[in-house]
Amino acid sequence: MTEAPNESSTERSDAGGHLNFIEQLVEEDIAAGKNGGQVFTRFPPEPNGYLHIGHAKSICLNFGLADKYGGQTNLRFDDTNPVTEDTEYVDSIKNDVRWLGFEWENEFYASDYFEQIYGFAEKLIQKGLAYVDDSTSEEIAAQKGTPTEPGQPSPYRNRSVDENLDLFRRMRAGEYADGAKVLRAKVDMASPNMQLRDPIIYRIKHAHHHRTGDTWCIYPMYDFAHGQSDAIEHITHSLCTLEFEVHRPLYEWFIERLGIFPSRQIEFARLNLTYTVMSKRKLKQLVEEGHVNGWDDPRMPTIAGIRRRGYTPASLREFADRIGIARRENLIDLGLMEFCIREELNKTTHSVMAVLDEQPIKLVITNYEEGREELLNIENNPEEETITYRRVPFSREVYIERDDFMENPPKKFFRLFPGGMVRLKGAYIIKCDDLVRNDAGEITELHCSYIPESRSGSDTSGINVKGTIHWVSVPHAVEAEVRLYDRLFSVENPAADDPDGQLRSFKDLLNPNSLEIVRAFVEPALVEAARSGEQTNFQFMRKGYFVLDPDSTTNRPVFNRTVTLKDGWAKEQNRKS
RNA sequence: AGCCCGAUAGUAUAAGGGUAGUACGACAGAUUUUGGUUCUGUUUGUGGAGGUUCGAAUCCUUCUCGGGCUACCA
């Protein structure tokens, strides 16, 4: 240990070294010598659905924490409810965790511990701390009382140890029907904490389990499986979301009575994101009512959806890092997630040209010889340390977007207008001479002239233009389908519109324009790159970041818009209107 | 209603008795062959009231507001 590092290094370590409250607790534990200074965590999903961005926060937290302190993280499936769980979900969860960039130390299942957990239950019975209750679920609910009134003891609360043991074994043996009996922990029916009013710890379910098959007909409840699994795995820090806070006294009660490894449960606030919903029930509703096209719809906050939207694992890890960890409820601005993916893609993708328009304008360069073609060198990404170039064909006719031309432009419109000049990106400066209209009076073509000495890279024209627009050569253009995704909901916090947790119609909350499908013309190099699998993420110059979608066919590529570019012009226009 | 948890710029997140900082956003300017990027600058905050203290975002009291708990789900 060297003393007194110089000031600058102290500052540096402080600057990046803010600890969140969990890291502080962990460091206190390490300093106190708990668990031999080790840090073991686990990510414990129930395999009953798809992972979403909130799970990503938890994954990054658990794996990140163990990694930071030289520990390990297990992937543990919390599969104690056979009727809701399925192997299909196990596979998708593993896939998502790996895709995020994490590798677990062990793959475990709560169902691996059923025999041990059963043993814990018998131990509790033998200590007189658990009893078999024949009451119906309604009766048990009535016994619980309310938060303001204490509960009443069950008539079966004082059964003898022997009777309880016998009954519990017969429960296991399958002698009773579902719901006929439960095993309850004998804690405190008058506790102000409802979780402690003799919670049910085992129930009878004659159901097929995705892993244990028909071996069991009794299954432990969450409260008698999660902490026990943590203990078995010697998880030092068991991180979960705030709603489990009231379970912690029970978690610790079991540790004490059972004398098992004392994992420490720490709760943090779950992630909420603007313009989306996070609850499994609501996500399911979106899928089932057909508001989206499945769990991996690019508008969904599922990891599968976000992946298909074109987000990268690194951008999600960065996002998880930036949102922080705390105990207060939060609603994170979707814009932060967008910032994270732009930040990465800006550095890594090639900027290519795509004309996104159902009805692009054809631009005819009247003084460019018919049949002439040039291959222009255009830089792939101005951010590259050493710039690379690709060849882009140019010809007498090019497509441009309708938005890049205005017949009567407002002030500070830098794009094309009658008599105006712009640069075609990577090519020439052109001047708009004439408009061509169809019978309906719509503009179909622009006749322009180009300045031959203004060619990019060897411009001797001395002309400066304000605007540069993108284009695609008509004879070389490849047609593509482009899916323009936007926020799923039009209100910031759709969950707030659902105060009672009632299932209600999403109709007035959904963004009607969350998906717009347009035809596009893209430069040929892009299709080659995508087909070869070299790159799937691109910047469509001036438009946004796009990713090749699995729906693509060899003849017709499909691109999803991941996120738009920031658009100062559009922002200013919106402000005016 | 009882118990528990929480409250720091618009949104998040630091500061654990000693100058309220950072990021995103917003605004302004510079650069720019992407109205992008980059750079520079500006802006905005400790929920209220008391108390302890030389000194309080931090400790205490109280109020207010927000969240959680009354599943044989997790």
XYZ file of C-alpha atoms (C1' of nucleotides) in Angstrom:
651
model
C 0.000 0.000 0.000
C 1.581 3.206 -1.095
C 0.596 6.404 0.594
C -0.641 9.677 -0.773
C -1.179 9.279 -4.453
C -0.766 12.559 -6.260
C -3.779 14.778 -6.487
C -4.684 14.144 -10.077
C -4.910 10.397 -9.630
C -7.037 10.852 -6.536
C -9.367 13.031 -8.499
C -9.569 10.576 -11.318
C -10.479 7.664 -9.100
C -13.084 9.765 -7.350
C -14.586 11.040 -10.538
C -15.478 7.669 -11.934
C -15.702 6.026 -8.585
C -19.094 7.024 -7.264
C -20.515 3.957 -5.620
C -24.183 3.216 -5.746
C -25.812 2.235 -2.487
C -25.483 -1.477 -3.185
C -21.777 -1.177 -3.877
C -21.451 0.734 -0.631
C -23.177 -2.049 1.287
C -21.040 -4.644 -0.444
C -17.865 -2.777 0.392
C -18.970 -2.511 3.999
C -19.520 -6.264 4.050
C -16.123 -6.875 2.527
C -14.491 -4.504 4.999
C -16.245 -6.329 7.825
C -14.847 -9.586 6.544
C -18.217 -11.138 5.812
C -18.259 -14.198 3.566
C -14.487 -14.144 3.432
C -14.770 -10.988 1.385
C -16.444 -12.800 -1.458
C -19.307 -11.569 -3.608
C -21.611 -14.082 -5.257
C -24.741 -12.951 -7.023
C -27.413 -14.535 -9.145
C -29.844 -13.564 -11.844
C -33.071 -15.431 -10.978
C -35.753 -15.172 -13.688
C -38.886 -17.231 -13.663
C -39.025 -18.997 -17.040
C -42.528 -17.869 -17.820
C -41.963 -15.126 -20.385
C -39.509 -13.030 -22.309
C -36.902 -10.809 -20.738
C -37.288 -7.055 -21.059
C -35.109 -4.011 -20.566
C -35.889 -4.027 -16.853
C -34.353 -7.482 -16.633
C -31.356 -6.119 -18.527
C -30.862 -3.630 -15.709
C -30.920 -6.465 -13.195
C -28.591 -8.620 -15.284
C -26.063 -5.829 -15.635
C -26.324 -5.105 -11.920
C -25.832 -8.683 -10.772
C -23.109 -9.638 -13.221
C -21.469 -6.245 -12.978
C -21.333 -6.306 -9.202
C -19.790 -9.766 -8.996
C -17.340 -8.855 -11.702
C -16.324 -5.656 -9.956
C -15.532 -7.478 -6.732
C -13.986 -10.575 -8.233
C -16.965 -12.821 -7.609
C -19.268 -14.974 -9.666
C -22.840 -14.914 -10.875
C -25.197 -17.831 -11.335
C -28.095 -17.987 -13.685
C -30.887 -19.512 -11.676
C -34.316 -20.268 -12.996
C -36.917 -19.717 -10.338
C -39.143 -22.504 -11.548
C -41.373 -23.301 -8.598
C -44.701 -22.846 -10.356
C -45.079 -25.636 -12.927
C -48.261 -24.309 -14.467
C -46.755 -21.087 -15.803
C -43.289 -22.195 -16.808
C -41.831 -23.699 -19.917
C -38.516 -24.773 -21.423
C -39.111 -22.471 -24.369
C -38.582 -19.520 -22.061
C -35.463 -21.043 -20.541
C -33.833 -21.056 -23.955
C -34.820 -17.518 -24.836
C -33.626 -16.226 -21.470
C -30.236 -17.895 -21.838
C -29.961 -16.520 -25.325
C -30.760 -12.995 -24.160
C -28.305 -13.053 -21.251
C -25.527 -14.282 -23.536
C -26.397 -11.733 -26.163
C -26.073 -9.004 -23.544
C -22.527 -10.211 -23.105
C -22.598 -12.123 -19.841
C -21.542 -15.646 -19.053
C -22.842 -17.242 -15.876
C -20.747 -19.352 -13.572
C -23.437 -22.011 -13.092
C -26.795 -22.709 -14.605
C -29.086 -23.724 -11.778
C -32.768 -24.319 -11.253
C -34.755 -23.926 -8.081
C -36.279 -27.246 -9.068
C -32.823 -28.807 -8.624
C -33.288 -28.130 -4.937
C -36.788 -29.513 -4.452
C -35.524 -32.398 -2.363
C -33.419 -30.149 -0.149
C -36.171 -27.613 0.183
C -38.537 -30.394 1.140
C -36.048 -31.334 3.821
C -36.036 -27.750 5.083
C -39.800 -27.959 5.369
C -39.666 -31.126 7.455
C -37.061 -29.509 9.632
C -39.356 -26.579 10.217
C -42.185 -28.932 11.102
C -39.989 -30.783 13.527
C -39.098 -27.540 15.217
C -42.782 -26.787 15.562
C -42.480 -23.889 13.137
C -44.735 -25.137 10.376
C -48.103 -26.826 10.181
C -50.412 -28.407 7.680
C -53.573 -26.392 7.206
C -56.773 -27.884 5.801
C -58.451 -24.511 5.392
C -59.619 -23.376 1.979
C -57.839 -20.482 0.332
C -60.827 -18.270 1.169
C -60.622 -19.247 4.806
C -56.904 -18.602 4.884
C -57.403 -15.204 3.298
C -60.028 -14.401 5.923
C -57.714 -15.535 8.723
C -55.022 -13.159 7.495
C -56.984 -10.127 8.595
C -56.193 -6.783 7.047
C -53.288 -4.384 7.356
C -55.134 -2.652 10.166
C -56.582 -5.666 11.926
C -54.583 -8.612 13.187
C -55.187 -12.057 11.767
C -56.821 -15.000 13.503
C -55.108 -18.314 14.073
C -56.157 -21.197 11.895
C -57.963 -24.016 13.716
C -55.164 -26.302 12.494
C -52.386 -24.138 13.845
C -51.692 -26.307 16.855
C -51.469 -29.705 15.264
C -48.756 -31.854 16.745
C -45.379 -32.259 15.129
C -46.110 -35.909 14.409
C -49.449 -35.199 12.834
C -47.964 -32.405 10.722
C -45.127 -34.616 9.593
C -47.495 -37.404 8.681
C -49.840 -35.104 6.817
C -47.017 -33.358 4.969
C -45.553 -36.673 3.853
C -48.933 -37.744 2.628
C -49.237 -34.453 0.757
C -46.011 -35.336 -0.972
C -47.246 -38.853 -1.612
C -50.138 -37.476 -3.576
C -52.936 -38.471 -1.238
C -54.720 -35.142 -1.503
C -56.253 -33.100 -4.240
C -54.988 -29.673 -5.276
C -55.973 -27.112 -2.694
C -56.940 -29.629 -0.038
C -54.051 -28.790 2.217
C -51.107 -26.412 2.448
C -48.054 -26.151 4.629
C -47.781 -22.893 6.511
C -44.923 -21.377 8.466
C -45.917 -20.602 12.039
C -44.738 -17.034 12.426
C -47.065 -14.377 13.783
C -50.710 -13.901 12.877
C -50.715 -10.455 14.443
C -47.656 -9.088 12.690
C -48.119 -5.675 11.094
C -46.276 -7.191 8.158
C -48.798 -9.324 6.323
C -46.024 -11.504 4.911
C -45.415 -12.803 8.401
C -48.996 -13.911 9.106
C -48.284 -17.613 8.728
C -47.389 -17.569 5.040
C -48.078 -20.601 2.895
C -44.831 -22.278 2.010
C -46.003 -25.407 0.163
C -49.049 -26.074 -1.970
C -50.387 -29.119 -3.765
C -50.302 -28.960 -7.554
C -50.724 -32.113 -9.549
C -49.055 -30.545 -12.532
C -46.313 -31.524 -14.922
C -43.116 -29.604 -14.310
C -40.906 -28.695 -17.248
C -37.898 -30.285 -15.571
C -38.997 -32.560 -12.756
C -41.906 -33.979 -14.697
C -44.356 -35.737 -12.395
C -41.931 -36.387 -9.571
C -43.591 -33.815 -7.375
C -47.156 -32.882 -6.642
C -46.244 -30.344 -3.978
C -44.248 -27.234 -4.806
C -42.627 -24.640 -2.555
C -43.780 -21.038 -2.772
C -41.404 -18.230 -3.733
C -40.729 -17.345 -0.103
C -39.678 -20.872 0.688
C -37.622 -21.407 -2.428
C -35.822 -18.227 -3.293
C -33.921 -17.582 -0.100
C -33.258 -21.285 0.301
C -31.809 -21.458 -3.188
C -29.684 -18.419 -2.412
C -28.429 -20.179 0.679
C -27.669 -23.419 -1.130
C -25.645 -21.526 -3.715
C -23.984 -19.361 -1.057
C -25.199 -16.217 -2.755
C -23.776 -13.417 -0.632
C -25.919 -10.606 -1.991
C -29.391 -11.364 -3.268
C -30.574 -8.377 -5.268
C -34.219 -7.906 -6.059
C -36.726 -5.173 -6.745
C -38.505 -3.034 -4.176
C -41.741 -4.995 -4.025
C -39.904 -7.780 -2.227
C -38.864 -5.483 0.562
C -41.661 -6.653 2.843
C -40.547 -10.217 2.249
C -37.130 -9.590 3.716
C -38.121 -10.225 7.364
C -39.498 -13.588 6.283
C -36.407 -14.279 4.196
C -34.319 -13.714 7.307
C -36.705 -15.598 9.568
C -36.149 -18.728 7.490
C -32.383 -18.260 7.436
C -32.351 -18.083 11.200
C -34.722 -20.970 11.932
C -33.154 -23.212 9.329
C -29.607 -22.235 10.187
C -28.711 -21.889 6.526
C -26.213 -19.656 4.741
C -27.159 -16.050 5.458
C -27.563 -14.409 2.067
C -28.301 -10.731 2.297
C -31.333 -9.483 0.389
C -31.029 -5.962 -0.984
C -33.807 -4.242 -2.875
C -33.501 -1.608 -5.596
C -36.029 0.291 -7.706
C -37.119 -1.348 -10.910
C -36.690 0.384 -14.233
C -39.512 2.338 -15.807
C -39.097 3.845 -19.240
C -41.096 6.621 -20.831
C -43.465 5.799 -23.689
C -43.598 2.118 -22.925
C -44.884 -0.378 -20.396
C -42.873 -2.937 -18.529
C -45.275 -5.293 -16.826
C -45.479 -8.750 -18.237
C -49.249 -8.611 -18.201
C -49.377 -5.454 -20.292
C -46.737 -6.642 -22.704
C -48.745 -9.789 -23.152
C -51.831 -7.722 -23.793
C -50.016 -5.793 -26.514
C -49.068 -9.018 -28.227
C -52.391 -10.751 -27.819
C -54.492 -7.820 -28.950
C -52.301 -7.489 -32.009
C -51.005 -3.986 -31.309
C -47.546 -5.304 -32.101
C -46.318 -8.220 -34.181
C -45.106 -10.522 -31.435
C -42.698 -10.431 -28.536
C -39.786 -9.453 -30.727
C -41.575 -6.591 -32.435
C -38.980 -3.791 -32.628
C -41.307 -1.526 -30.688
C -41.416 -3.845 -27.694
C -39.185 -3.192 -24.670
C -38.255 -6.868 -24.658
C -34.626 -7.706 -25.187
C -35.664 -9.603 -28.304
C -37.518 -6.555 -29.598
C -34.742 -4.134 -28.760
C -32.235 -6.423 -30.450
C -34.361 -6.557 -33.581
C -34.703 -2.806 -33.423
C -30.951 -2.637 -33.936
C -29.666 -1.868 -30.457
C -26.338 -3.441 -29.582
C -25.429 -5.224 -26.350
C -22.826 -2.582 -25.539
C -25.369 0.206 -25.887
C -27.694 -1.538 -23.448
C -24.892 -2.083 -20.955
C -23.988 1.576 -21.284
C -27.614 2.494 -20.683
C -27.802 0.307 -17.591
C -24.675 2.002 -16.361
C -25.982 5.488 -16.873
C -29.383 5.059 -15.254
C -27.779 4.097 -11.966
C -29.126 2.138 -9.055
C -31.206 3.588 -6.240
C -34.220 2.908 -4.093
C -36.500 5.597 -5.344
C -39.106 5.120 -8.028
C -37.934 6.409 -11.355
C -39.076 7.000 -14.894
C -36.162 7.051 -17.276
C -36.320 9.183 -20.369
C -36.367 7.017 -23.481
C -34.080 9.680 -24.925
C -31.252 8.400 -22.762
C -31.490 4.975 -24.340
C -31.495 6.606 -27.742
C -28.444 8.616 -26.822
C -26.610 5.414 -25.876
C -27.227 3.704 -29.193
C -26.495 6.802 -31.270
C -23.262 7.301 -29.417
C -22.088 3.835 -30.379
C -23.461 3.618 -33.900
C -22.050 7.022 -34.765
C -18.613 5.550 -34.303
C -19.159 2.119 -35.763
C -21.504 2.246 -38.719
C -20.997 3.222 -42.319
C -23.008 6.191 -43.501
C -24.763 5.146 -46.649
C -27.358 6.784 -48.829
C -30.948 5.699 -48.940
C -33.855 7.638 -50.347
C -36.782 6.877 -48.107
C -39.807 7.908 -50.032
C -42.837 6.261 -51.492
C -42.663 8.912 -54.240
C -39.110 10.223 -54.535
C -38.348 13.034 -56.925
C -36.291 12.117 -59.952
C -33.582 14.586 -60.627
C -32.329 14.787 -64.233
C -28.963 16.390 -64.728
C -29.448 17.816 -68.149
C -25.832 18.696 -68.889
C -24.503 15.287 -67.812
C -24.057 13.038 -70.853
C -26.608 10.302 -71.304
C -25.201 6.881 -70.562
C -22.266 8.279 -68.626
C -21.480 6.725 -65.256
C -18.962 7.492 -62.581
C -17.914 5.576 -59.521
C -17.429 8.110 -56.785
C -15.377 7.510 -53.677
C -17.414 8.299 -50.639
C -16.122 8.008 -47.113
C -17.737 5.348 -44.980
C -17.586 7.159 -41.689
C -16.008 10.522 -40.980
C -15.347 9.392 -37.391
C -12.954 6.636 -38.448
C -9.363 7.066 -37.388
C -8.257 6.142 -40.879
C -10.973 6.925 -43.349
C -12.119 4.162 -45.658
C -14.083 4.686 -48.822
C -16.593 2.839 -50.930
C -17.534 3.223 -54.569
C -20.918 4.729 -55.278
C -22.291 4.892 -58.829
C -23.456 8.231 -60.140
C -25.380 8.909 -63.334
C -27.548 11.405 -65.165
C -30.640 10.566 -63.144
C -30.783 10.323 -59.371
C -33.536 10.052 -56.792
C -33.808 12.518 -53.978
C -36.343 12.785 -51.211
C -39.371 14.949 -51.690
C -38.606 16.687 -48.394
C -35.318 17.884 -49.805
C -37.067 20.118 -52.288
C -39.487 22.974 -51.748
C -41.057 25.093 -54.382
C -41.567 27.966 -51.962
C -38.944 27.499 -49.284
C -39.065 29.233 -45.911
C -36.103 31.224 -44.671
C -32.995 29.241 -43.844
C -34.079 26.309 -45.989
C -30.727 24.895 -47.080
C -32.031 22.296 -49.465
C -33.120 22.451 -53.092
C -35.582 24.975 -54.509
C -36.158 26.523 -57.932
C -33.015 28.351 -58.981
C -31.188 27.118 -55.884
C -28.010 25.111 -55.548
C -27.040 22.194 -53.339
C -24.301 19.625 -53.278
C -25.181 16.048 -53.976
C -23.229 14.323 -51.230
C -19.903 13.049 -52.503
C -20.686 14.218 -56.054
C -21.341 17.589 -57.637
C -22.976 20.883 -56.920
C -26.158 21.181 -58.908
C -28.614 23.936 -59.710
C -32.329 23.473 -60.041
C -33.426 24.884 -63.408
C -36.885 23.492 -64.172
C -39.797 21.643 -62.630
C -41.689 18.888 -64.407
C -45.255 18.173 -63.341
C -47.722 15.433 -64.035
C -51.361 15.975 -65.012
C -52.318 16.338 -61.380
C -49.859 19.174 -61.057
C -47.491 17.225 -58.828
C -43.811 17.651 -59.312
C -42.301 14.449 -60.723
C -38.917 15.575 -61.965
C -36.469 18.362 -61.480
C -34.224 19.389 -64.306
C -30.867 20.466 -62.992
C -27.459 21.355 -64.273
C -24.243 20.333 -62.589
C -21.002 22.185 -62.135
C -18.375 19.841 -63.636
C -15.457 21.312 -61.663
C -17.278 20.950 -58.322
C -16.658 17.233 -58.005
C -16.082 16.177 -54.416
C -12.456 15.917 -53.536
C -11.348 18.009 -56.503
C -13.618 20.995 -56.272
C -12.147 24.005 -58.056
C -15.448 25.768 -58.601
C -15.052 28.117 -55.702
C -18.751 27.828 -55.061
C -19.997 27.350 -51.517
C -23.435 25.928 -50.946
C -25.283 25.706 -47.673
C -26.938 22.357 -48.260
C -25.747 18.860 -48.992
C -28.365 16.258 -49.757
C -28.207 12.519 -50.277
C -29.242 10.753 -53.444
C -29.285 7.382 -55.183
C -28.550 6.809 -58.856
C -31.744 5.711 -60.577
C -30.339 2.899 -62.760
C -28.299 1.493 -59.873
C -30.862 1.864 -57.116
C -31.983 -1.177 -55.179
C -35.494 -1.161 -53.870
C -35.943 -1.931 -50.199
C -38.623 -1.920 -47.564
C -37.978 0.360 -44.644
C -39.860 0.175 -41.381
C -39.864 3.452 -39.545
C -40.409 2.724 -35.901
C -41.286 5.302 -33.320
C -42.316 5.206 -29.669
C -45.062 2.697 -28.965
C -47.168 4.963 -26.768
C -48.016 8.589 -27.204
C -48.128 9.264 -23.476
C -45.022 9.416 -21.336
C -46.188 7.071 -18.667
C -48.888 4.706 -19.898
C -48.842 2.805 -16.614
C -49.984 5.951 -14.791
C -53.128 5.831 -16.868
C -53.819 2.468 -15.368
C -53.968 3.256 -11.673
C -55.955 0.256 -10.564
C -53.929 -2.160 -12.580
C -57.126 -2.797 -14.464
C -56.906 -4.343 -17.850
C -58.058 -1.597 -20.146
C -57.924 -0.644 -23.748
C -54.640 0.731 -24.978
C -56.322 2.417 -27.893
C -56.216 5.985 -26.678
C -52.686 5.607 -25.332
C -50.916 3.994 -28.266
C -49.012 6.030 -30.787
C -50.904 5.498 -34.054
C -47.705 6.236 -35.959
C -45.404 3.845 -34.150
C -44.770 2.021 -37.411
C -44.676 3.470 -40.888
C -43.578 1.285 -43.749
C -42.044 3.021 -46.746
C -40.418 2.020 -49.971
C -36.821 3.066 -50.305
C -34.077 3.165 -52.878
C -30.678 2.319 -51.508
C -27.213 2.334 -52.954
C -26.074 -1.072 -54.213
C -23.020 -1.372 -51.947
C -25.283 -1.490 -48.958
C -27.093 -4.557 -50.172
C -23.820 -6.332 -50.813
C -22.538 -5.520 -47.358
C -25.718 -6.702 -45.755
C -25.948 -9.849 -47.838
C -22.387 -10.845 -46.996
C -23.209 -10.386 -43.337
C -20.289 -8.001 -42.912
C -22.503 -5.314 -41.531
C -26.085 -5.154 -40.491
C -26.201 -1.739 -38.834
C -25.938 1.381 -40.955
C -26.430 5.051 -40.807
C -28.711 6.173 -43.577
C -27.160 9.545 -44.134
C -29.230 12.376 -42.674
C -32.005 9.946 -41.719
C -30.996 7.732 -38.835
C -29.570 4.377 -37.913
C -31.041 1.310 -39.522
C -30.586 -2.409 -39.188
C -31.224 -5.253 -41.579
C -34.307 -7.187 -40.507
C -34.598 -10.990 -40.654
C -37.636 -10.548 -42.893
C -35.266 -9.554 -45.695
C -35.196 -11.685 -48.826
C -32.421 -11.801 -51.380
C -34.470 -9.637 -53.710
C -35.844 -7.218 -51.220
C -33.936 -6.155 -48.159
C -35.902 -4.924 -45.180
C -34.479 -2.349 -42.802
C -35.697 -1.263 -39.402
C -35.091 2.219 -38.159
C -33.312 1.891 -34.846
C -33.384 5.588 -34.052
C -33.422 8.841 -35.971
C -30.527 11.205 -36.144
C -30.938 14.322 -34.089
C -32.635 16.792 -36.348
C -32.155 20.429 -35.441
C -34.051 21.627 -38.498
C -37.120 19.519 -37.740
C -36.982 20.630 -34.143
C -36.963 24.263 -35.135
C -39.870 23.727 -37.551
C -41.878 21.982 -34.849
C -41.237 24.799 -32.459
C -42.623 27.288 -34.936
C -45.828 25.371 -35.508
C -56.752 3.017 7.987
C -51.955 0.217 10.170
C -46.951 -1.049 8.945
C -42.725 -0.410 5.702
C -39.894 2.399 1.982
C -38.773 6.805 -0.549
C -38.279 12.409 -1.741
C -31.436 16.407 -4.607
C -32.205 20.780 -11.670
C -36.975 18.681 -16.858
C -35.055 13.176 -16.193
C -31.701 10.187 -13.662
C -27.632 9.940 -10.318
C -23.311 11.709 -6.688
C -22.016 14.397 -2.275
C -23.021 10.132 4.744
C -21.858 17.439 9.240
C -17.735 21.577 5.797
C -17.680 25.149 -1.842
C -24.350 20.861 -4.085
C -21.139 17.842 -8.654
C -21.862 14.508 -13.177
C -24.683 12.651 -17.332
C -28.851 13.094 -20.603
C -32.119 17.129 -22.029
C -32.904 22.403 -23.099
C -30.791 27.092 -24.917
C -26.777 29.958 -27.491
C -22.384 30.056 -30.456
C -18.096 27.793 -33.371
C -16.664 23.919 -36.794
C -18.798 20.751 -40.536
C -19.550 18.160 -48.111
C -24.814 14.518 -42.984
C -29.504 20.761 -40.281
C -25.375 14.538 -37.921
C -20.704 14.412 -35.199
C -17.259 17.427 -32.447
C -16.080 21.787 -29.479
C -17.340 26.067 -26.310
C -20.627 28.544 -23.240
C -25.371 29.209 -20.564
C -29.505 27.575 -17.857
C -32.253 24.956 -14.007
C -32.049 21.733 -7.834
C -31.753 19.784 -1.863
C -40.686 18.978 -0.916
C -42.641 22.392 3.662
C -42.013 23.887 8.831
C -39.310 23.517 13.211
C -34.893 21.788 15.989
C -29.445 20.260 17.076
C -24.766 22.652 15.327
C -19.843 27.570 14.319
C -21.827 24.970 10.009
C -27.340 20.523 7.712
C -29.026 17.761 1.262
C -26.767 14.864 5.225
C -28.676 14.137 12.212
C -33.707 14.795 15.108
C -39.178 16.102 15.167
C -43.364 16.992 12.336
C -46.195 17.783 8.002
C -46.906 16.949 2.812
C -46.436 14.074 -1.381
C -45.170 9.353 -3.993
C -44.687 3.968 -3.765
C -45.335 -0.948 -1.506
C -47.991 -4.704 1.612
C -54.155 -7.598 2.605
C -52.073 -14.310 -4.333
C -52.265 -21.901 -2.797
C -47.813 -15.824 -8.493
C -42.789 -14.502 -8.697
